C-alpha positions as MATLAB code, in Angstrom:
seq = 'XXXXXXXXXXXXXXXXXXXXXXXXXXXXXXXXXXXXXXXXXXXXXXXXXXXXXXXXXXXXXXXXXXXXXXXXXXXXXXXXXXXXXXXXXXXXXXXXXXXXXXXXXXXXXXXXXXXXXXXXXXXXXXXXXXXXXXXXXXXXXXXXXXXXXXXXXXXXXXXXXXXXXXXXXXXXXXXXXXXXXXXXXXXXXXXXXXXXXXXXXXXXXXXXXXXXXXXXXXXXXXXXXXXXXXXXXXXXXXXXXXXXXXXXXXXXXXXXXXXXXXXXXXXXXXXXXXXXXXXXXXXXXXXXXXXXXXXXXXXXXXXXXXXXXXXXXXXXXXXXXXXXXXXXXXXXXXXXXXXXXXXXXXXXXXXXXXXXXXXXXXXXXXXXXXXXXXXXXXXXXXXXXXXXXXXXXXXXXXXXXXXXXXXXXXXXXXXXXXXXXXXXXXXXXXXXXXXXXXXXXXXXXXXXXXXXXXXXXXXXXXXXXXXXXXXXXXXXXXXXXXXXXXXXXXXXXXXXXXXXXXXXXXXXXXXXXXXXXXXX';
ca = [
      88.628  159.915  134.008;
      88.771  160.660  130.394;
      85.739  159.125  128.688;
      85.298  158.922  124.940;
      82.325  161.308  125.012;
      83.069  164.312  127.236;
      81.782  168.021  127.126;
      84.308  170.433  125.244;
      84.448  172.760  128.286;
      86.103  169.788  130.139;
      89.418  168.262  129.687;
      88.651  165.146  131.850;
      86.950  164.371  135.053;
      88.113  164.145  138.611;
      85.983  161.929  141.320;
      86.432  162.475  144.918;
      84.690  159.889  147.068;
      84.407  160.894  150.914;
      83.368  158.553  153.754;
      83.180  160.168  157.222;
      82.622  158.019  160.220;
      79.793  158.838  162.862;
      82.696  159.118  165.652;
      85.029  161.446  163.374;
      85.354  165.185  163.806;
      83.474  166.817  161.230;
      85.391  170.027  161.167;
      88.766  168.331  160.885;
      87.212  166.073  158.010;
      86.066  169.343  156.193;
      89.483  170.671  156.361;
      90.932  167.648  154.911;
      88.188  167.728  152.049;
      88.536  171.474  151.199;
      92.374  170.936  151.133;
      92.388  168.424  148.676;
      89.506  170.066  146.623;
      91.599  173.377  146.428;
      94.507  171.399  145.379;
      92.788  169.512  142.749;
      91.171  172.912  141.051;
      94.565  174.577  141.145;
      96.389  171.815  139.207;
      93.278  171.404  137.070;
      91.396  174.246  136.505;
      89.463  172.823  133.680;
      88.499  169.578  135.154;
      84.704  168.303  136.082;
      85.175  167.681  139.750;
      82.746  165.211  141.248;
      82.390  164.928  144.972;
      80.235  162.025  146.434;
      79.984  159.787  149.546;
      78.403  159.385  152.964;
      79.097  162.570  154.936;
      77.237  161.373  158.030;
      77.361  165.076  159.465;
      76.204  168.458  158.571;
      76.559  169.348  154.881;
      79.543  171.179  153.934;
      77.698  173.174  151.251;
      78.833  176.315  153.095;
      82.413  175.569  152.410;
      81.826  174.698  148.716;
      80.122  177.877  147.344;
      80.907  177.045  143.634;
      79.744  173.243  143.855;
      76.089  172.364  143.277;
      74.560  169.722  145.598;
      72.043  167.625  143.505;
      70.494  165.192  146.257;
      67.319  166.849  147.086;
      65.573  164.014  148.947;
      66.232  162.044  151.996;
      68.572  159.008  151.769;
      68.352  157.487  155.328;
      64.974  157.785  156.913;
      64.432  161.578  157.433;
      68.034  162.399  156.870;
      70.294  163.048  153.903;
      73.548  161.527  154.633;
      74.685  160.680  151.043;
      75.238  163.972  149.175;
      76.537  164.442  145.325;
      78.495  167.795  144.288;
      79.602  168.875  141.050;
      81.466  172.124  139.839;
      78.754  172.564  136.972;
      75.004  173.358  137.284;
      72.303  171.443  135.864;
      74.660  168.265  135.457;
      72.561  165.835  137.328;
      68.893  165.345  138.325;
      67.899  163.060  141.047;
      64.823  160.905  141.626;
      63.785  159.531  144.887;
      63.545  155.656  144.997;
      63.073  153.147  147.741;
      65.944  151.508  148.910;
      66.647  147.825  147.774;
      64.950  145.219  150.018;
      62.128  147.473  151.590;
      59.605  150.032  150.646;
      59.113  153.460  151.778;
      56.158  155.461  152.275;
      56.388  157.538  149.348;
      57.019  154.199  147.058;
      54.059  152.569  148.342;
      51.883  155.684  147.681;
      53.393  155.835  144.222;
      52.373  152.101  143.577;
      48.871  152.472  145.384;
      48.173  155.614  142.873;
      49.197  153.566  140.107;
      46.838  150.497  141.038;
      43.800  153.085  142.059;
      44.108  154.920  138.540;
      43.925  151.533  136.743;
      40.676  150.680  134.871;
      40.785  147.137  135.465;
      37.770  146.279  133.280;
      39.420  147.351  130.191;
      41.869  143.955  130.592;
      38.596  141.921  130.031;
      36.214  144.098  128.018;
      38.898  144.927  125.426;
      40.040  141.452  124.709;
      37.184  139.260  125.559;
      38.018  135.418  125.057;
      41.394  136.083  123.289;
      43.839  134.844  126.011;
      46.886  135.478  123.914;
      46.120  139.342  123.691;
      45.068  139.507  127.322;
      48.286  137.843  128.445;
      50.295  140.481  126.577;
      48.182  143.324  127.737;
      48.832  142.144  131.597;
      52.463  141.576  131.099;
      52.933  145.091  129.732;
      51.077  146.606  132.672;
      53.218  144.511  135.067;
      56.428  145.644  133.263;
      55.100  149.401  133.716;
      54.385  148.997  137.372;
      57.937  147.294  137.710;
      59.519  150.551  136.465;
      58.045  152.483  139.289;
      60.392  150.516  141.627;
      63.895  150.340  141.787;
      65.639  147.282  140.313;
      69.008  145.922  140.569;
      70.904  143.817  137.853;
      73.133  140.923  139.334;
      75.603  139.209  137.157;
      76.206  135.474  138.035;
      78.326  132.795  136.301;
      77.840  129.045  136.262;
      81.338  128.415  137.677;
      81.050  130.765  140.634;
      81.580  129.045  144.036;
      78.925  129.798  146.466;
      81.633  131.215  149.045;
      82.638  133.895  146.178;
      80.871  136.876  147.675;
      80.877  140.491  146.475;
      83.506  141.221  149.109;
      85.709  138.795  147.421;
      85.041  139.858  143.934;
      85.997  143.338  144.799;
      89.117  141.964  146.509;
      89.834  140.388  143.083;
      89.376  143.346  141.207;
      91.501  145.113  143.612;
      94.332  142.640  143.000;
      93.886  142.725  139.182;
      94.417  146.479  139.336;
      97.330  146.300  141.561;
      98.901  143.839  139.010;
      98.316  146.013  136.306;
      99.727  149.186  138.152;
     102.817  147.096  138.707;
     103.076  148.293  142.493;
     104.490  145.102  144.019;
     103.674  146.169  147.662;
     100.112  146.768  147.035;
      99.721  143.524  145.130;
     101.080  141.594  147.836;
      98.928  143.420  150.300;
      95.890  142.559  148.057;
      96.935  138.997  147.643;
      97.050  138.550  151.421;
      93.694  140.029  151.983;
      92.151  138.065  149.421;
      93.515  134.892  150.842;
      92.328  135.571  154.201;
      88.960  136.798  153.081;
      88.722  133.308  151.034;
      89.520  131.337  154.135;
      86.872  132.961  156.091;
      84.143  132.479  153.519;
      85.327  129.019  153.004;
      85.110  128.303  156.815;
      81.627  129.628  156.949;
      80.557  127.472  153.963;
      81.989  124.478  155.735;
      80.317  125.371  158.996;
      76.951  125.813  157.008;
      77.451  121.973  155.786;
      77.967  121.003  159.284;
      74.753  122.489  160.464;
      73.149  120.592  157.604;
      74.463  117.415  158.800;
      73.311  118.220  162.245;
      69.602  118.872  161.158;
      69.903  115.573  158.912;
      69.653  117.518  155.691;
      71.844  114.736  153.788;
      70.586  116.317  150.678;
      71.983  119.660  151.310;
      75.322  118.158  152.934;
      75.934  116.122  149.402;
      75.217  119.322  147.387;
      77.957  121.181  149.150;
      80.484  118.435  148.964;
      79.667  118.170  145.205;
      80.254  121.619  144.917;
      83.670  121.904  146.581;
      84.767  118.992  144.354;
      83.668  120.433  141.148;
      81.050  117.765  140.574;
      78.889  118.609  137.485;
      75.316  117.279  138.083;
      73.707  115.345  135.079;
      71.312  117.021  133.265;
      68.542  114.414  133.702;
      68.004  112.475  137.029;
      65.715  109.290  137.421;
      62.489  109.815  138.798;
      60.995  107.412  141.115;
      60.162  106.712  144.706;
      62.965  107.383  146.944;
      61.892  105.122  149.938;
      61.531  101.942  147.267;
      65.029  102.608  145.673;
      66.447  102.713  149.441;
      64.854   99.402  150.240;
      66.259   97.926  147.152;
      69.743   99.136  148.028;
      69.552   97.516  151.483;
      68.464   94.318  149.921;
      70.765   94.016  146.938;
      73.806   95.483  148.733;
      73.348   94.560  152.281;
      75.788   92.728  154.274;
      73.630   91.791  157.306;
      70.588   90.737  155.312;
      69.616   87.066  155.070;
      70.283   85.300  152.043;
      67.583   83.553  150.070;
      67.600   79.902  149.663;
      68.967   77.876  146.850;
      71.311   80.702  145.519;
      71.467   78.923  141.577;
      67.845   78.590  141.398;
      66.371   81.988  142.919;
      66.251   85.041  141.054;
      66.646   87.324  143.966;
      70.168   87.306  145.226;
      72.312   89.567  147.384;
      75.402   90.743  145.559;
      77.952   89.186  147.826;
      75.979   85.894  148.109;
      75.982   85.642  144.077;
      79.587   86.108  143.951;
      80.305   83.643  147.003;
      78.239   81.026  145.155;
      79.648   81.670  141.861;
      83.184   80.953  143.105;
      82.437   78.280  145.215;
      81.198   75.968  142.504;
      84.001   76.976  140.251;
      86.771   76.342  142.881;
      85.084   72.976  144.213;
      85.147   71.694  140.552;
      88.442   72.714  139.873;
      89.812   70.351  142.494;
      88.835   67.498  140.183;
      91.077   65.944  137.731;
      90.327   66.854  134.174;
      88.076   69.545  135.179;
      87.393   72.762  132.954;
      84.881   75.681  134.268;
      83.400   78.028  131.732;
      81.552   80.887  132.474;
      79.303   82.502  130.041;
      78.595   85.767  131.485;
      75.523   87.879  129.823;
      75.422   91.305  131.573;
      72.257   92.343  130.408;
      69.517   91.658  128.060;
      68.010   94.526  125.777;
      64.092   94.428  126.856;
      61.332   95.054  124.176;
      58.763   94.617  126.955;
      60.191   96.443  129.886;
      60.920  100.232  130.037;
      64.695   99.928  130.534;
      66.519  103.034  132.378;
      63.670  103.433  135.183;
      64.232  102.343  138.909;
      61.530   99.435  138.319;
      63.417   97.861  135.393;
      65.961   95.504  137.348;
      63.046   94.557  139.815;
      60.520   94.133  136.718;
      63.352   92.029  134.902;
      63.823   89.754  137.730;
      60.172   89.058  137.733;
      59.912   88.677  133.884;
      62.547   86.344  133.811;
      61.693   84.107  137.010;
      60.145   81.526  135.025;
      63.479   80.391  133.339;
      65.940   78.649  135.544;
      68.230   75.681  135.356;
      70.481   73.831  138.165;
      72.174   70.621  137.946;
      75.343   69.225  139.262;
      77.347   70.327  136.074;
      75.642   73.326  134.847;
      73.672   76.110  136.662;
      72.055   79.740  135.389;
      72.640   82.240  138.122;
      70.778   85.696  137.639;
      71.318   88.733  139.694;
      68.704   91.460  138.545;
      69.484   92.084  134.679;
      72.854   90.076  134.830;
      73.054   86.500  134.066;
      75.700   83.805  134.265;
      75.609   80.523  132.735;
      78.204   78.199  134.412;
      79.245   74.876  133.164;
      81.432   72.576  135.001;
      82.889   70.704  132.347;
      84.607   67.052  132.806;
      86.787   65.545  130.218;
      85.870   68.219  127.865;
      82.286   67.065  127.581;
      80.409   70.433  127.256;
      77.105   69.224  125.629;
      75.155   70.239  128.669;
      76.715   73.654  129.188;
      76.202   74.545  125.386;
      72.462   73.043  125.506;
      71.978   75.597  128.194;
      72.789   78.380  126.545;
      70.942   77.474  123.353;
      67.767   76.834  125.407;
      68.433   80.496  127.112;
      68.493   81.866  123.911;
      65.678   80.415  122.556;
      63.569   81.451  125.636;
      64.600   84.837  125.222;
      63.402   85.205  121.560;
      60.134   83.426  122.410;
      59.749   86.273  125.420;
      60.594   89.327  123.014;
      64.080   89.661  124.743;
      67.170   90.262  122.711;
      70.599   89.071  123.912;
      73.508   91.750  123.570;
      76.166   89.635  122.120;
      78.699   92.006  122.120;
      78.580   92.461  125.867;
      78.617   88.734  126.239;
      81.937   87.245  127.352;
      83.048   83.455  127.924;
      85.724   83.046  130.929;
      87.522   79.646  130.925;
      89.362   78.408  134.163;
      91.332   75.311  133.139;
      94.024   74.244  135.735;
      94.937   70.949  133.810;
      98.584   70.528  133.106;
      98.202   69.293  129.751;
      98.160   72.003  126.959;
      94.650   71.210  125.920;
      93.414   73.608  122.866;
      90.723   76.142  124.066;
      87.120   74.924  123.561;
      85.303   76.481  120.516;
      83.544   79.534  121.188;
      79.854   79.720  121.739;
      78.033   81.256  119.010;
      74.743   83.101  119.578;
      72.574   84.031  116.577;
      75.690   83.590  114.268;
      77.958   85.800  116.406;
      80.684   84.067  118.379;
      81.230   84.997  121.941;
      84.631   86.395  122.799;
      86.929   84.590  125.145;
      88.320   86.725  127.835;
      90.980   86.407  130.623;
      89.485   88.884  133.208;
      85.892   90.186  133.511;
      84.035   92.584  135.845;
      80.899   90.579  137.171;
      78.780   92.213  140.009;
      81.369   94.929  140.663;
      84.301   92.584  141.239;
      86.860   91.504  138.721;
      87.230   87.861  137.827;
      90.176   86.261  135.989;
      90.997   82.896  134.428;
      93.243   82.072  137.608;
      90.575   82.762  140.215;
      92.764   85.195  141.982;
      92.392   88.547  143.126;
      95.354   90.401  141.405;
      93.298   92.284  138.877;
      90.579   93.250  141.114;
      92.999   94.414  143.969;
      94.805   96.716  141.097;
      91.446   98.132  140.263;
      90.051   98.820  143.564;
      93.760  100.454  144.513;
      93.430  102.653  141.567;
      89.731  103.508  142.555;
      90.636  104.220  146.110;
      93.729  106.462  145.620;
      91.422  108.545  143.030;
      88.929  109.082  145.584;
      91.705  109.829  148.177;
      92.519  112.816  146.247;
      88.749  113.886  146.861;
      89.544  113.503  150.414;
      92.340  115.384  150.403;
      90.687  118.049  148.538;
      87.881  118.244  151.085;
      90.459  118.445  153.956;
      92.373  121.545  152.422;
      89.160  123.224  152.236;
      88.819  122.785  155.922;
      86.148  120.062  156.304;
      87.026  117.663  159.105;
      85.270  115.771  161.907;
      82.144  113.843  161.266;
      81.537  115.587  157.823;
      84.915  113.987  156.562;
      84.203  110.810  158.313;
      80.994  110.601  156.616;
      82.409  111.116  153.176;
      85.117  108.678  153.730;
      82.528  105.890  154.594;
      80.135  106.738  151.574;
      82.723  107.453  148.923;
      86.245  106.148  149.812;
      85.423  103.239  152.215;
      82.806  101.758  150.019;
      85.263  101.437  147.100;
      88.141   99.913  149.117;
      85.931   97.333  150.907;
      83.476   96.774  148.046;
      82.927   92.472  148.202;
      85.672   92.392  150.703;
      83.792   89.037  151.976;
      84.695   87.358  148.855;
      88.124   88.745  147.872;
      89.968   89.141  151.368;
      91.260   85.619  151.608;
      94.529   86.788  150.036;
      97.342   88.093  152.333;
      98.980   89.988  149.558;
      95.796   91.753  148.696;
      95.098   92.745  152.204;
      98.689   94.260  152.602;
      97.958   96.268  149.710;
      94.898   97.689  150.715;
      96.175   98.035  154.403;
      98.512  100.815  152.917;
      95.895  102.545  151.200;
      93.820  102.479  154.387;
      96.914  104.009  156.372;
      97.246  106.792  153.938;
      93.588  107.681  154.263;
      94.198  107.394  158.169;
      96.559  110.024  157.912;
      94.115  112.436  155.818;
      91.341  111.827  158.337;
      93.626  112.667  161.331;
      92.285  109.332  163.091;
      92.783  105.807  163.197;
      90.942  103.486  160.939;
      90.148   99.557  161.026;
      92.723   97.467  159.018;
      91.112   95.131  156.259;
      91.682   92.126  158.489;
      89.135   93.770  161.196;
      86.768   94.794  158.687;
      86.540   91.981  156.769;
      86.295   89.623  160.071;
      83.398   91.781  161.177;
      81.518   91.504  157.774;
      82.338   87.790  157.753;
      80.823   87.266  161.353;
      77.801   89.219  159.855;
      77.337   87.141  157.046;
      77.672   83.911  158.898;
      75.324   85.136  161.574;
      72.409   86.116  158.949;
      72.955   82.577  157.586;
      72.450   80.863  160.764;
      69.429   83.006  161.672;
      67.868   82.135  158.083;
      65.839   79.004  158.961;
      64.572   78.759  155.671;
      68.049   77.617  154.573;
];
């Protein structure tokens, strides 16, 4: 070693690191040590030679008469195993400190003496009611006490994975050193050992997550999965009652809950109930001659009276807008949480009632301090007439024409003006493939069994089978999604139910809930 600042009497420094195991032959080890030291002194007579390590046996001081041993206190209980030698005097001064993680009797006595000699009344008498100066004084005293005990600085990085331990970091440094030295054999060996250690640490981390799953620590499991997948947590999270939120999820998203009566009039709908009723009215009307279905979809109202963004906002909004409802043979207003859709079943291009419904809804919103977001409001026209009729005039809301669209995402599913599911299947297939990548990444990490299946059901399966009761009637769409299910099955290493099996099961659950609902 050649530091920038070096005493003039030394050209450079050499460090000899020694470790003698308890089962080793001390005499043979000392012979090797003396041979190495003698050779170094012969080759470099003007060097600063440092010898340090765990000798574990008797001290070799008698064999190194020209060296000074600087460790003057016990390092392991009542023994001194770690020694430090140098071929110069007064080069180092050792101070006994308690080991990290536990307190020695000497350290306890030092801290007790510090407390016993403290004038505690001086804190309150000197500062009185001045809380700021008192805080600074106590903080300075705590820092003084901290200096009497050993401390350790650990550097951490935000992108460090939990399985990257100090051992792996040391191997990374060894790999870098081997790469710089140009020694290919040493580099190959370091890479091999690094890969082995990473596999071992990842396996330990996976077992930790499996244990958390067995202990029903779902929060810990998902945090671990997010760490593996590189998910960055949002800075702010919504605050609310978790049990209440789970109850709402079961009501709005459940497949086995009983639907409420009169979907067009009730503000409380299940998601698939709302979509099924929406499509049923459109398809039934399309079978009539000269019929046109216009769907005026308003995804959200900007509330001035309600605090939007909280877990209570959808529920409060539903109650707040419950007094406005409309349902006739040709028009109805369908609401799901803060999403509203005005559906007009138009015959012979007579859309007066439909436009009147929209205007009434706009007027009611203004009276109740609700502002409609016109930019997010879209209009979807379904017209299967063979005559090339011109499109209807756009609906105007407060001076702004509503945009005509061919496709629109409504309650998670994609509707189009042909009332088929091509665009919806394309979207679900892309989403499923993107989440399948996450499943493959977990599998490469070593996650398997129940934990991998839980991730599939929660992340991948929920995307593939979302709203399947509504869109599964198309054989073409089923076959396309079945291919995705088979690819997923190969990643999981187990067979999965086909789309037909899943939809039959959920369809029976839906029919059973409807038959068991006596209010219908």
